[in-house]
Amino acid sequence: MPQAVVCVKPIPDPKHWDKLYLDHKTGVLRREGVPHALNPPDKHALEVALQIKDEFSWDVAVVSMSPPDTVKILRETLAMGADRVYLASDKAFSGSDTLATAYALSELIKKKIGLFDLVVCGSMSLDGSTSQVPAQLAHYLGVPHVTHVTKVETDDAKSFKVVMDFKASEMIVECKTPLVLSVTKEVNLPRIANVMGIISSENKPLEVVSATDINADLYKVGLDNSPTKVKELFIPEIKRKKEILKGGDPEDIVDELLDKLHETGVL
Ligand SMILES: Cc1cc2nc3c(=O)[nH]c(=O)nc-3n(C[C@H](O)[C@H](O)[C@H](O)COP(=O)(O)OP(=O)(O)OC[C@H]3O[C@@H](n4cnc5c(N)ncnc54)[C@H](O)[C@@H]3O)c2cc1C
């Protein structure tokens, strides 16, 4: 059966971001006690795979690297329709940068899934927001990667026509499996898990594996083995000028506003 793999990152629930804090000494974002949520763009990635499953009877596996207490939140992907979840969870992965994360995910895919046709990722996480993991994952898996995908079309689920959106322009790419796609929220509207989905998710496999279970090279994961080093963390100071233009004719105010925008170089 053709195989889709969806990369899903549990992130600190945006509703509780006020409880996050930056550890300036270690350069790590502390998230203890903050509940998790699925990274929203990853639901769109899952929906891409589920639509292919609905039409072409594919198997859909979700892979993730995150702490063990994210198991509960990952079950939501099973309730939405994924067939299985593999979670790589180990202290050895703690503090991994994007390259180390991509390496761990690639080893998880190689060891637990093997041959795959399509890997779908979100285009970026809402917490780290680097957008680097999908391309690095494609590198480790040795397959092409198409990013910023806003439309996915296929007649046979072997070759795909995808639209890459660069805001100022669009590019249409024809690509063949196996490949990695990273999709934006414009690609679809993710389904909401229904009651039957939630009940059936209890019987679907969700396997938690350690670094040694997937034979991950321990010199390629974790904070110490991550090539990116955080040198400094700071909240940028944004200086804003406020001026209220009032009185007189509205047209005069607009003229004055335009003059000021020209003066400051905005226009
Ligand atoms: C030097 C350094 C130190 C760091 N230390 C820590 C730390 O101590 N603790 C910490 O929590 N984070 C740490 N991070 C952040 C960590 O690197 C990112 O959380 C992780 O690598 C993913 O990067 P991103 O969030 O930018 O993903 P992006 O590249 O923006 O994500 C794009 C897509 O890739 C997939 N994806 C990304 N990450 C995962 C994942 N883990 N599982 C499944 N799919 C995924 C998803 O589909 C996602 O939508 C550190 C980063 C750096 C640079």
CSV table of C-alpha atoms in Angstrom, one decimal, residues 145-260:
chain,number,residue,atom,x,y,z
A,145,HIS,CA,11.6,18.9,-1.5
A,146,VAL,CA,9.0,21.4,-2.7
A,147,THR,CA,8.2,24.2,-0.2
A,148,HIS,CA,5.5,26.9,0.3
A,149,VAL,CA,3.0,24.6,-1.4
A,150,THR,CA,-0.5,26.1,-1.6
A,151,LYS,CA,-2.1,23.6,-3.9
A,152,VAL,CA,-1.7,19.8,-4.5
A,153,GLU,CA,-3.2,18.0,-7.5
A,154,THR,CA,-2.8,14.5,-8.6
A,155,ASP,CA,-4.6,12.0,-11.0
A,156,ASP,CA,-2.7,8.9,-10.0
A,157,ALA,CA,-0.9,9.7,-6.6
A,158,LYS,CA,2.4,9.0,-8.4
A,159,SER,CA,3.0,12.3,-10.0
A,160,PHE,CA,1.9,15.6,-8.4
A,161,LYS,CA,1.3,19.1,-9.7
A,162,VAL,CA,1.9,21.6,-6.9
A,163,VAL,CA,1.7,25.3,-6.7
A,164,MET,CA,4.5,27.1,-4.8
A,165,ASP,CA,3.5,30.6,-3.6
A,166,PHE,CA,6.2,33.2,-3.2
A,167,LYS,CA,3.7,36.0,-2.5
A,168,ALA,CA,5.0,38.1,-5.4
A,169,SER,CA,4.8,35.1,-7.8
A,170,GLU,CA,3.7,31.5,-8.1
A,171,MET,CA,5.5,28.6,-9.5
A,172,ILE,CA,3.8,25.4,-10.7
A,173,VAL,CA,6.0,22.3,-10.2
A,174,GLU,CA,5.4,18.8,-11.5
A,175,CYS,CA,7.1,16.2,-9.3
A,176,LYS,CA,7.2,12.5,-8.8
A,177,THR,CA,7.2,10.4,-5.6
A,178,PRO,CA,9.1,9.9,-3.4
A,179,LEU,CA,9.3,13.5,-2.2
A,180,VAL,CA,8.8,15.9,0.7
A,181,LEU,CA,6.2,18.7,0.4
A,182,SER,CA,5.9,21.5,2.9
A,183,VAL,CA,2.5,23.1,2.8
A,184,THR,CA,1.0,26.4,3.9
A,185,LYS,CA,-2.4,26.9,5.5
A,186,GLU,CA,-3.8,28.0,2.1
A,187,VAL,CA,-3.6,24.4,0.8
A,188,ASN,CA,-6.8,23.2,2.4
A,189,LEU,CA,-9.2,23.3,5.4
A,190,PRO,CA,-8.3,20.5,7.8
A,191,ARG,CA,-11.1,18.2,8.9
A,192,ILE,CA,-12.3,18.2,12.5
A,193,ALA,CA,-12.1,14.9,14.3
A,194,ASN,CA,-15.6,13.5,14.7
A,195,VAL,CA,-16.9,11.2,17.5
A,196,MET,CA,-16.3,8.0,15.5
A,197,GLY,CA,-12.8,9.2,14.8
A,198,ILE,CA,-12.1,9.8,18.4
A,199,ILE,CA,-13.4,6.4,19.5
A,200,SER,CA,-11.5,4.5,16.8
A,201,SER,CA,-8.3,6.4,17.6
A,202,GLU,CA,-8.1,4.5,20.9
A,203,ASN,CA,-7.4,1.3,19.0
A,204,LYS,CA,-4.9,2.7,16.5
A,205,PRO,CA,-1.1,2.1,17.1
A,206,LEU,CA,0.9,4.9,18.7
A,207,GLU,CA,4.5,3.8,19.4
A,208,VAL,CA,7.0,5.8,21.5
A,209,VAL,CA,10.6,5.0,20.6
A,210,SER,CA,13.9,6.0,22.1
A,211,ALA,CA,17.1,7.1,20.3
A,212,THR,CA,18.6,3.6,20.6
A,213,ASP,CA,15.3,2.0,19.3
A,214,ILE,CA,15.9,3.8,16.0
A,215,ASN,CA,19.7,3.4,16.1
A,216,ALA,CA,20.1,7.2,16.0
A,217,ASP,CA,23.7,8.4,16.1
A,218,LEU,CA,23.9,10.1,19.5
A,219,TYR,CA,26.6,12.4,18.2
A,220,LYS,CA,24.1,13.9,15.8
A,221,VAL,CA,21.3,14.9,18.2
A,222,GLY,CA,20.8,17.0,21.3
A,223,LEU,CA,22.0,20.5,22.3
A,224,ASP,CA,25.7,19.7,22.4
A,225,ASN,CA,25.7,18.1,18.9
A,226,SER,CA,23.6,20.8,17.3
A,227,PRO,CA,25.6,22.9,14.9
A,228,THR,CA,23.5,26.0,15.6
A,229,LYS,CA,24.5,27.7,18.9
A,230,VAL,CA,22.3,30.4,20.4
A,231,LYS,CA,24.8,33.3,21.2
A,232,GLU,CA,22.3,35.7,22.7
A,233,LEU,CA,18.6,35.9,23.4
A,234,PHE,CA,16.8,39.3,23.6
A,235,ILE,CA,13.5,40.8,22.9
A,236,PRO,CA,14.0,43.5,20.2
A,237,GLU,CA,13.1,47.0,21.2
A,238,ILE,CA,10.6,48.4,18.8
A,239,LYS,CA,10.4,52.2,18.9
A,240,ARG,CA,7.1,53.5,17.7
A,241,LYS,CA,6.2,57.1,17.1
A,242,LYS,CA,2.6,58.2,17.5
A,243,GLU,CA,1.0,61.3,16.2
A,244,ILE,CA,-2.7,62.1,15.9
A,245,LEU,CA,-3.6,64.4,13.0
A,246,LYS,CA,-6.7,66.3,13.8
A,247,GLY,CA,-8.8,69.3,13.0
A,248,GLY,CA,-9.5,71.0,9.7
A,249,ASP,CA,-10.7,69.5,6.4
A,250,PRO,CA,-10.3,65.7,6.0
A,251,GLU,CA,-8.6,66.3,2.7
A,252,ASP,CA,-6.0,68.5,4.4
A,253,ILE,CA,-5.4,65.9,7.0
A,254,VAL,CA,-4.9,63.2,4.3
A,255,ASP,CA,-2.5,65.6,2.5
A,256,GLU,CA,-0.6,66.2,5.7
A,257,LEU,CA,-0.5,62.4,6.4
A,258,LEU,CA,0.9,61.8,2.9
A,259,ASP,CA,3.5,64.5,3.4
A,260,LYS,CA,4.6,62.9,6.7
